[in-house]
mmCIF file of C-alpha atoms in Angstrom:
data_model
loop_
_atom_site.group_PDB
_atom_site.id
_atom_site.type_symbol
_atom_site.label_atom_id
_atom_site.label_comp_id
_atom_site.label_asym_id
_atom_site.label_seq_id
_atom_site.Cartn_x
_atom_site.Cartn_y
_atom_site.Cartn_z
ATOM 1 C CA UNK A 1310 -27.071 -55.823 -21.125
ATOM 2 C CA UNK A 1311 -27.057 -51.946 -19.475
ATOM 3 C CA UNK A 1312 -27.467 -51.201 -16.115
ATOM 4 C CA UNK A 1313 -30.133 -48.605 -16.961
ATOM 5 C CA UNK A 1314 -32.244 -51.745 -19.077
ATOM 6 C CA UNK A 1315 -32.005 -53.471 -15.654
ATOM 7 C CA UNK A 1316 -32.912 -50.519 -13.169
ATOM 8 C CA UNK A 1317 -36.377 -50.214 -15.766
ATOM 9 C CA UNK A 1318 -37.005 -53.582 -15.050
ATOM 10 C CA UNK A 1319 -36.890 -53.438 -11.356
ATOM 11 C CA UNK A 1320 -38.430 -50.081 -11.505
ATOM 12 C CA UNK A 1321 -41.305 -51.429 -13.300
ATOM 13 C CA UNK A 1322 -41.266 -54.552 -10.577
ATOM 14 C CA UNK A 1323 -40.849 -52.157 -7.645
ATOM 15 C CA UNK A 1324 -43.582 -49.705 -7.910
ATOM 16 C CA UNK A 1325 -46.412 -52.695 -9.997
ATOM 17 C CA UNK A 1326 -46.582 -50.804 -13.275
ATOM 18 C CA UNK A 1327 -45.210 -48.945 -16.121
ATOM 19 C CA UNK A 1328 -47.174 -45.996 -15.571
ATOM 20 C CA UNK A 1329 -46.354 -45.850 -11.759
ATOM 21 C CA UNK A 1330 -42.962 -46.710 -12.635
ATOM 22 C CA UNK A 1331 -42.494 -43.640 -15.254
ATOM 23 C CA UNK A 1332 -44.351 -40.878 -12.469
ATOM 24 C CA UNK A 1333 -42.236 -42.373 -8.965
ATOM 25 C CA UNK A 1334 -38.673 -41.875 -11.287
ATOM 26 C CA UNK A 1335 -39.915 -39.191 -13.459
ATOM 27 C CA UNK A 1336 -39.037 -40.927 -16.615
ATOM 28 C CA UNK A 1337 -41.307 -41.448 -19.794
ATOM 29 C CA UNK A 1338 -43.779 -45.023 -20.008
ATOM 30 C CA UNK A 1339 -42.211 -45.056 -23.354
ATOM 31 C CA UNK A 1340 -38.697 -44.965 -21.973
ATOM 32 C CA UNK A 1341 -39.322 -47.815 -19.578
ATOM 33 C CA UNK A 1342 -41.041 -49.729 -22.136
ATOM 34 C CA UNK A 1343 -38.486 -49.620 -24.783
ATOM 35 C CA UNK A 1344 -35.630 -50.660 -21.729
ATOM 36 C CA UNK A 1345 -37.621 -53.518 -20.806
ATOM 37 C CA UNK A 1346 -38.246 -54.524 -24.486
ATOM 38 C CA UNK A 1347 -34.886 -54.135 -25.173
ATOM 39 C CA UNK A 1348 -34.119 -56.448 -22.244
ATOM 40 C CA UNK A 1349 -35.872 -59.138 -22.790
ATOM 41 C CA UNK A 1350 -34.654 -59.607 -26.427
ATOM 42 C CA UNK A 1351 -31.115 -59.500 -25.350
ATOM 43 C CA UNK A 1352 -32.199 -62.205 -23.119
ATOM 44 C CA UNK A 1353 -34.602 -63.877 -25.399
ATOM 45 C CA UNK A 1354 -37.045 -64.151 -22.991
ATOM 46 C CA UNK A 1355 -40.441 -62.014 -21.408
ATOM 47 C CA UNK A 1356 -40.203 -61.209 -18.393
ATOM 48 C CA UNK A 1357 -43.070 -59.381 -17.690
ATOM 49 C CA UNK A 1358 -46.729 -60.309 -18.855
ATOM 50 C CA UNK A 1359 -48.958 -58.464 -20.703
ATOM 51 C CA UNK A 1360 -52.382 -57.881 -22.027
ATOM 52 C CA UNK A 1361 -55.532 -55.957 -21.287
ATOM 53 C CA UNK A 1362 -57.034 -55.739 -18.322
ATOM 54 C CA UNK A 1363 -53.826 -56.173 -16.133
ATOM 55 C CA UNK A 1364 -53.305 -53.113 -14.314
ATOM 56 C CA UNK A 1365 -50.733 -54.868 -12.162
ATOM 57 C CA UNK A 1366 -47.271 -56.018 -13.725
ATOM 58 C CA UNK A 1367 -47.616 -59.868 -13.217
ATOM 59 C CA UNK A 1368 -43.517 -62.189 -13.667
ATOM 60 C CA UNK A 1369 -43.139 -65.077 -15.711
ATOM 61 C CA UNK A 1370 -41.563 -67.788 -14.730
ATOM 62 C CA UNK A 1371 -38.093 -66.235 -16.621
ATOM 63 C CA UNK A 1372 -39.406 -62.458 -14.721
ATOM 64 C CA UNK A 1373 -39.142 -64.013 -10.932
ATOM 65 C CA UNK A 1374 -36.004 -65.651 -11.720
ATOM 66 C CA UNK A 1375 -34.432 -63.175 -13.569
ATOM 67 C CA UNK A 1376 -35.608 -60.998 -10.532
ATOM 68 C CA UNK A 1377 -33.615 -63.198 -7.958
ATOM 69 C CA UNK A 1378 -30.251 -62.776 -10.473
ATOM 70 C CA UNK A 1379 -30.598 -59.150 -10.243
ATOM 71 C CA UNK A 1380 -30.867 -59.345 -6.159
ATOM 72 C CA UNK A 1381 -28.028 -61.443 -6.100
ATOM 73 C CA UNK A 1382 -25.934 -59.104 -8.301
ATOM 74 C CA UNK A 1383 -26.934 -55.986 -6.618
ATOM 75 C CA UNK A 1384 -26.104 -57.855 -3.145
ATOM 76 C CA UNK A 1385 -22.770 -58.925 -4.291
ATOM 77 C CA UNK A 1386 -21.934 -55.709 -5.779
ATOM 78 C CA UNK A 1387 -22.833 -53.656 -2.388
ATOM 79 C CA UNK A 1388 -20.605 -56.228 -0.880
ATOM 80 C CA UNK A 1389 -17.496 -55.740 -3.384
ATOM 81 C CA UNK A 1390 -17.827 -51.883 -2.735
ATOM 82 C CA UNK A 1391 -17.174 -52.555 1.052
ATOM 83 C CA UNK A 1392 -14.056 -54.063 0.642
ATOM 84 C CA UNK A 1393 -11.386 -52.141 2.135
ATOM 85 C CA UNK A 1394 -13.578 -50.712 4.439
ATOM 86 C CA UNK A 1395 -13.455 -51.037 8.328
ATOM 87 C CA UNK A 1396 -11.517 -54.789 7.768
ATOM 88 C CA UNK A 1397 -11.088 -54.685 11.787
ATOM 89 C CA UNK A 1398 -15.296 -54.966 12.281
ATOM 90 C CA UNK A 1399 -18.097 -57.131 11.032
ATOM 91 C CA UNK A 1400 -21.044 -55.967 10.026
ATOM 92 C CA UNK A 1401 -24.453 -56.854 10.258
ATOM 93 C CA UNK A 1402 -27.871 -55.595 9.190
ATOM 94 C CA UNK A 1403 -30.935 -57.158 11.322
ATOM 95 C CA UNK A 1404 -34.573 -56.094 10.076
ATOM 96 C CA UNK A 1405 -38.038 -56.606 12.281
ATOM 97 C CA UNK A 1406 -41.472 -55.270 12.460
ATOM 98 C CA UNK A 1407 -41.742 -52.322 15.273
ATOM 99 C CA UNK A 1408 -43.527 -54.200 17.865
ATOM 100 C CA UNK A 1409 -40.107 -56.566 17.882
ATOM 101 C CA UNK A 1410 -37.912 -54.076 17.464
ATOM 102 C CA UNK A 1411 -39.218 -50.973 19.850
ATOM 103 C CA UNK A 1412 -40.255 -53.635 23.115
ATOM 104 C CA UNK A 1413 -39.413 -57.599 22.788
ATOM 105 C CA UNK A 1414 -35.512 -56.964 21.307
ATOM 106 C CA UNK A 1415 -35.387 -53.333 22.739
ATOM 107 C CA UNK A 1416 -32.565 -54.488 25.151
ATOM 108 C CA UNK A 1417 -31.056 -57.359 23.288
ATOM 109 C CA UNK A 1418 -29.688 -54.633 20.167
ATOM 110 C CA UNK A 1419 -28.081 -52.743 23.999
ATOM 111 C CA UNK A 1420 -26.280 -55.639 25.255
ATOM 112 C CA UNK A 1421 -25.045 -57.204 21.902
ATOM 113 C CA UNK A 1422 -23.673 -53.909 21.006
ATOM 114 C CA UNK A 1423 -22.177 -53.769 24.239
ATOM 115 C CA UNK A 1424 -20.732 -57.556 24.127
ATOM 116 C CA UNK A 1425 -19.303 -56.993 20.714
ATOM 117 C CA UNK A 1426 -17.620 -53.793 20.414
ATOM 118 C CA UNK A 1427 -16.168 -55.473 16.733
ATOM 119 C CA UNK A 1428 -19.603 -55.590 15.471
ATOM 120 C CA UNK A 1429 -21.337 -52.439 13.274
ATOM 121 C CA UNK A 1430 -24.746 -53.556 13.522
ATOM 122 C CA UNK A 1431 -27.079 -51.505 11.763
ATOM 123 C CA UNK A 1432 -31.177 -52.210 12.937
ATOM 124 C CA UNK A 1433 -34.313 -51.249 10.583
ATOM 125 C CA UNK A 1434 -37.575 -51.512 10.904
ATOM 126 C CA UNK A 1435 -40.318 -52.846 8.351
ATOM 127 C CA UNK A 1436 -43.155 -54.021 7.753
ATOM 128 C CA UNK A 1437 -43.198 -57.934 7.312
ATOM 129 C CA UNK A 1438 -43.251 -57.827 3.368
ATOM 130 C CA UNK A 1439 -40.832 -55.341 3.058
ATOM 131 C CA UNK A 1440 -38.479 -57.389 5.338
ATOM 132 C CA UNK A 1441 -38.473 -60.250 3.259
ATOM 133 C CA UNK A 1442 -37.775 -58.338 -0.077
ATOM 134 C CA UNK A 1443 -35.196 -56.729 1.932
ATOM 135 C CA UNK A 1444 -33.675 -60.254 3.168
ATOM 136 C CA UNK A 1445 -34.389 -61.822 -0.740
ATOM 137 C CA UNK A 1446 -31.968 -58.864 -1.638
ATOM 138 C CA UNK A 1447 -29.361 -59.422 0.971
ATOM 139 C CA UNK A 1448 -29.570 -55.886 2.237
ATOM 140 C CA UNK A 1449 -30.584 -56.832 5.657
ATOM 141 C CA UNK A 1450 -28.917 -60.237 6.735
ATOM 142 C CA UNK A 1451 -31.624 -61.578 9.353
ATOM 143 C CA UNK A 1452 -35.500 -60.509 10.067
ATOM 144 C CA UNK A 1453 -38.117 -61.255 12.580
ATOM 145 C CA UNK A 1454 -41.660 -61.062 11.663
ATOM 146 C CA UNK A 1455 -45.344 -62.399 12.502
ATOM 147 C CA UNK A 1456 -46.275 -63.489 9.216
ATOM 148 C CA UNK A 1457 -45.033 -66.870 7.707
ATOM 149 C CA UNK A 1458 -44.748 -66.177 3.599
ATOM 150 C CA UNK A 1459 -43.330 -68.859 1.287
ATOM 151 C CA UNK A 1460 -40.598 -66.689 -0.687
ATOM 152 C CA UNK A 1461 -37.873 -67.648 -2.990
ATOM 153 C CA UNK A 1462 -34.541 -68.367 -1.714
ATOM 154 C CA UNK A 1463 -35.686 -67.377 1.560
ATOM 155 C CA UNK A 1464 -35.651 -69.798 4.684
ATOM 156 C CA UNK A 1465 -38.340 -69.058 7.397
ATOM 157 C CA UNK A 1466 -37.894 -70.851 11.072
ATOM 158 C CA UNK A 1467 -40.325 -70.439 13.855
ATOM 159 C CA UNK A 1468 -38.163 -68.824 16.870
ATOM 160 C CA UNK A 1469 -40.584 -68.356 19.905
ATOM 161 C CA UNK A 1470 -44.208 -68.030 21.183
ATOM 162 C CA UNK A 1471 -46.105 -65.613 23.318
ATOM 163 C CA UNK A 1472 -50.005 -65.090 24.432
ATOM 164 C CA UNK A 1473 -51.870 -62.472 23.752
ATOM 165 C CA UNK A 1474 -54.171 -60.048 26.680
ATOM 166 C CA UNK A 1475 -56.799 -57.541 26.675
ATOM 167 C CA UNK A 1476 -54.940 -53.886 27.733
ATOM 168 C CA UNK A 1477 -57.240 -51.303 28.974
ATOM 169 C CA UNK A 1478 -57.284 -47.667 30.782
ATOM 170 C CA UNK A 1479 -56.458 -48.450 34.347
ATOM 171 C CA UNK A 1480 -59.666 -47.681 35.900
ATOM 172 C CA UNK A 1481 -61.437 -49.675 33.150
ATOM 173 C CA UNK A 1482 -64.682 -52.072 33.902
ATOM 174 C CA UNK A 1483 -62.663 -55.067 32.095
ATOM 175 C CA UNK A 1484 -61.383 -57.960 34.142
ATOM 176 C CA UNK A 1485 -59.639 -61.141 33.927
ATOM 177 C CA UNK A 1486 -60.940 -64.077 32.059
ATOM 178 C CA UNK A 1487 -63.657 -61.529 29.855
ATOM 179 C CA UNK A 1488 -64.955 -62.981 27.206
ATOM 180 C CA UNK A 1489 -64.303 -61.198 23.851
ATOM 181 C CA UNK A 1490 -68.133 -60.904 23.125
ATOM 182 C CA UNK A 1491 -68.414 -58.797 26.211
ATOM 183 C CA UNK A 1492 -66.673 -56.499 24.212
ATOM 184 C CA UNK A 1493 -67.926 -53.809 22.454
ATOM 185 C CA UNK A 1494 -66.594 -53.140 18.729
ATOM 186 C CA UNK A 1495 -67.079 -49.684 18.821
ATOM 187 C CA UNK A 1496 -64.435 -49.464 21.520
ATOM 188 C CA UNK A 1497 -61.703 -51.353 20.286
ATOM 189 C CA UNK A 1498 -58.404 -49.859 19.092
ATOM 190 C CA UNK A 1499 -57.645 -52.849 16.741
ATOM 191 C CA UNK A 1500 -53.856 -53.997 15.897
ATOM 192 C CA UNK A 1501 -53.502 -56.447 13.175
ATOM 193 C CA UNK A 1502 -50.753 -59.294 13.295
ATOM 194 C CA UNK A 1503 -51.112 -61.608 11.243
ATOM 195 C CA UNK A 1504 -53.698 -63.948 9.143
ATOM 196 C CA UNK A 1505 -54.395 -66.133 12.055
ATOM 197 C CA UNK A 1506 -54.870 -63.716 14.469
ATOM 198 C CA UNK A 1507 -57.359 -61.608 12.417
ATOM 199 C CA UNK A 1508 -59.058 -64.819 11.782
ATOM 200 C CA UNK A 1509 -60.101 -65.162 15.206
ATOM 201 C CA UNK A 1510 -60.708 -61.411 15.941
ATOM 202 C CA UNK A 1511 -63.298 -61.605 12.754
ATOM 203 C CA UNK A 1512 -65.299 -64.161 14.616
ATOM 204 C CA UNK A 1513 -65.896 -61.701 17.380
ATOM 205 C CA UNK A 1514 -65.521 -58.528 15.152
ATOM 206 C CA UNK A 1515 -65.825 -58.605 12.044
ATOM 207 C CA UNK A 1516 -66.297 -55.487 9.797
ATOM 208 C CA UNK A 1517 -64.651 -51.841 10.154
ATOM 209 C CA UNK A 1518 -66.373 -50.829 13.657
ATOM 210 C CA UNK A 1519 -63.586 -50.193 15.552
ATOM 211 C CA UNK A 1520 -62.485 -46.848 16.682
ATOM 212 C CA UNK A 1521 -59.135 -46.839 14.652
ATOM 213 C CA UNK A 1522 -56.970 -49.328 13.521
ATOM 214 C CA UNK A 1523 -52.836 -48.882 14.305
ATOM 215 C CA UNK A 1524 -49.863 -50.683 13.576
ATOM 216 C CA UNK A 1525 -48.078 -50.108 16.177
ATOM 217 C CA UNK A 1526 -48.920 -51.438 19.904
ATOM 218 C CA UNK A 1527 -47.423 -48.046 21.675
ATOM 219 C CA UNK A 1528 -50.231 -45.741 19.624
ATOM 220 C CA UNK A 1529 -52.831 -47.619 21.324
ATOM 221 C CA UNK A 1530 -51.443 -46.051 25.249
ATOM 222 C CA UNK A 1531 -52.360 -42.986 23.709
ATOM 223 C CA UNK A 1532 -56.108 -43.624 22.498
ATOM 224 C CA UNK A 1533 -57.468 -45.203 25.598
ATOM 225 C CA UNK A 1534 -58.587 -41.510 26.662
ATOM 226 C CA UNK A 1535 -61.612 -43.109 27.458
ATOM 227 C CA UNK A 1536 -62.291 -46.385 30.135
ATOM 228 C CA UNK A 1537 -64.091 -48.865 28.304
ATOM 229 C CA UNK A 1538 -61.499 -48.490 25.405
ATOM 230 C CA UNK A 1539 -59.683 -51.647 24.644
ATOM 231 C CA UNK A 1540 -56.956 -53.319 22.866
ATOM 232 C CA UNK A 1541 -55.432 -56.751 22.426
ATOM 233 C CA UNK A 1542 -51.728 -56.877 22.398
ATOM 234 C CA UNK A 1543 -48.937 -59.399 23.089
ATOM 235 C CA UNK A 1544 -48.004 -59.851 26.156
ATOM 236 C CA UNK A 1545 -44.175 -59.097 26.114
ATOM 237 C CA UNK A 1546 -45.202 -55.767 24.806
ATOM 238 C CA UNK A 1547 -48.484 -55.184 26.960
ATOM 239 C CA UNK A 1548 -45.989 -55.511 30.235
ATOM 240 C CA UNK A 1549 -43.606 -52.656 29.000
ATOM 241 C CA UNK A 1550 -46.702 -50.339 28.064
ATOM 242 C CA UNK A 1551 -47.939 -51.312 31.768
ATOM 243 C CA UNK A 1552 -44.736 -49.851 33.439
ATOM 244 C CA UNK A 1553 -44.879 -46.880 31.083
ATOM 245 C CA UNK A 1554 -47.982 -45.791 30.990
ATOM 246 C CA UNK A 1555 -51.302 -46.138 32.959
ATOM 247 C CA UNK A 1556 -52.936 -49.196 31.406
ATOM 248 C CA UNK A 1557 -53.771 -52.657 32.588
ATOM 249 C CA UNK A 1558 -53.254 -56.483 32.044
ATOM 250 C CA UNK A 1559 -56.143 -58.528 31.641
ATOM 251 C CA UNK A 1560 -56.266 -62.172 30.295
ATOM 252 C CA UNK A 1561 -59.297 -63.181 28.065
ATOM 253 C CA UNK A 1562 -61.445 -66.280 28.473
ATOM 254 C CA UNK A 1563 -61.158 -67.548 24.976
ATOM 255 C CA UNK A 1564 -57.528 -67.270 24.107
ATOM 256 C CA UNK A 1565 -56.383 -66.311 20.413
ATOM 257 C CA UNK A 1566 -53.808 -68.085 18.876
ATOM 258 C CA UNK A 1567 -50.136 -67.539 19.812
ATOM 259 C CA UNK A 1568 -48.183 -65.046 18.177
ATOM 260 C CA UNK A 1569 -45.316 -66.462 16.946
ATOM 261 C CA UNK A 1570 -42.170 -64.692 16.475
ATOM 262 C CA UNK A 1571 -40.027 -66.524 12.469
ATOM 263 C CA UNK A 1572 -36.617 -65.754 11.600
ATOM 264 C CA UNK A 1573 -36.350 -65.128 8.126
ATOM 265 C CA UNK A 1574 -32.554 -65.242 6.383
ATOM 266 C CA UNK A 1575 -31.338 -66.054 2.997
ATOM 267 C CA UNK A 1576 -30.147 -69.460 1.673
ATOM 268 C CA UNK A 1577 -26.833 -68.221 0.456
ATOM 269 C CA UNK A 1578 -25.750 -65.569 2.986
ATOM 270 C CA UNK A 1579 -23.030 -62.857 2.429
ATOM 271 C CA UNK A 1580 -20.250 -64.785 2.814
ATOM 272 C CA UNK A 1581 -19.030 -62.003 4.890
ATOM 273 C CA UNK A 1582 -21.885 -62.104 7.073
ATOM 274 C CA UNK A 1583 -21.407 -65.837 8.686
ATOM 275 C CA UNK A 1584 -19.750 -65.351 11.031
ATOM 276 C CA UNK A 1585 -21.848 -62.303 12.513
ATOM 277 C CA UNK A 1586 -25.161 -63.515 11.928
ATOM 278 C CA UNK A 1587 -24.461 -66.980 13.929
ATOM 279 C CA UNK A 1588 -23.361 -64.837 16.673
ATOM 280 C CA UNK A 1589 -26.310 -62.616 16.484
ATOM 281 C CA UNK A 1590 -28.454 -65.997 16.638
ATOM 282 C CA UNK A 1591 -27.268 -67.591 19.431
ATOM 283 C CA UNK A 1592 -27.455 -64.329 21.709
ATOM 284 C CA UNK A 1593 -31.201 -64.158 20.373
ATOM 285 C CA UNK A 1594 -31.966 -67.342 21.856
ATOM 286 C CA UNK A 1595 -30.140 -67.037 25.090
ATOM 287 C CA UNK A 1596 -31.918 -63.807 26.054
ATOM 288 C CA UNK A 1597 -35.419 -65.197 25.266
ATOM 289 C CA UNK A 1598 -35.035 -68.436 27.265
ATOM 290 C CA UNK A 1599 -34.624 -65.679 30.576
ATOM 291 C CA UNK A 1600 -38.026 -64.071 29.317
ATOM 292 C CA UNK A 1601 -40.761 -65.503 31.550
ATOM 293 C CA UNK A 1602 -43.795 -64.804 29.351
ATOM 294 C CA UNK A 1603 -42.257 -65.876 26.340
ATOM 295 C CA UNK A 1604 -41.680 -69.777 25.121
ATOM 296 C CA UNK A 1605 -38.913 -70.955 22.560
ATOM 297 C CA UNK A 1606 -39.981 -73.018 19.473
#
């Protein structure tokens, strides 16, 4: 087996086709072919299925396991090539959406830096199913998403709660306990979260009316240029915007449900990483249980 018949596989995996495959590493569909047929009779086993009418690579059963192998490997490999390096700190690499990362963590990354001067932490930010290939891989340690997703080898706990509110221009007609079908489509700046939040917006909503749709929660401070624009955010990171910029709080008469905050991490952690990512944990916890508007699961 050559590393080059394995980097066409995951190639292939990576960008859903041969033909996007071949024009994202400008290489030849032939090429990639012929390394993935190669592959899987060296292994005596497909891998990938085939037939017409698939435009998108679907795994066998032998594909998504051979898949989690080749994670593993490339994990412990990264992990080999660090040895020798900086022996007197850990290291840890912590993944999360932006909304968690730029307003509810924003001051735990400070203080944990600043309590463990032996740590190299290194932060990214994703979006949810990018975080738990990056997790399945090893390459970050820990994640924090919105979305539950059953994944291989990957263990997904609920950490904490939070409501969500209606944000608004300042001088905006909205008030406290509005009901959301007092609100006009055509004026919302709509954030999506996860399945069960968008399954309650669509009862009020539904369709593409709205005036844009963002993915990030700070975007939507600079689109209310108008009063009776409107957003729905969670509250941890509608209080920040409030201090930042000139918006306000409103709560909403029929309540969607909470947004709830998983840890994702891998079964079989770096072995390297224990020690770091337990600490990491239990100053997570500890700084949410002082956060007023938030409530541990």
């Amino acid at each position: 087996m050559e590393h080059d018949q394995i980097k066409a596989f995951t190639d292939i995996v990576k960008y859903g086709s041969i033909s996007a495959a071949a024009s994202n590493t400008y290489t030849s569909q032939s090429y990639l072919s012929h390394k993935l047929l190669t592959l899987e009779q060296e292994l005596n086993a497909t891998l990938i299925t085939r037939g017409k009418g698939i435009r998108k690579i679907e795994l066998t059963t032998h594909g998504i396991e051979f898949l989690r192998l080749v994670n593993q490997y490339h994990a412990t490999w990264n992990e080999m090539l660090q040895i020798g390096k900086s022996q007197d700190r850990m290291h840890l690499s912590v993944g999360a959406v932006h909304g968690i990362n730029a307003y509810t963590f924003r001051d735990i990354y400070r203080d944990y830096v600043m309590k463990h001067p032996e740590m190299r932490l290194n932060i990214y930010t994703y979006h949810s199913r990018d975080l738990y290939e990056k997790v399945a891989s090893r390459e970050n340690d820990l994640a924090y998403i919105y979305n539950a997703i059953n994944y291989t080898d990957i263990i997904v706990t609920p950490v904490f709660k939070e409501q969500f509110c209606l944000i608004s221009k300042a001088d905006s007609p909205y008030y406290d306990g509005i009901m959301p079908n007092e609100l006009s489509a055509k004026d919302e700046i709509y954030i999506r979260y996860n399945k069960e939040y968008e399954i309650w917006h669509d009862q009020f909503w539904s369709g593409n009316h709205y005036v844009v749709r963002i993915s990030s929660t700070n975007s939507a401070a600079y689109l209310m240029d108008d009063k009776n624009r409107w957003a729905i955010a969670n509250i941890s990171t509608a209080k920040i915007l409030e201090k930042q910029y000139a918006i306000k709080i409103n709560t909403l008469g029929n309540q969607p449900p909470f947004l709830t905050c998983y840890l994702i991490e891998h079964k079989i952690p770096l072995a390297s990483r224990i020690e770091a990512i337990e600490i990491f944990k239990k100053q997570i916890y500890e700084y949410i249980r002082q956060l007023e508007d938030i409530e541990i699961i």
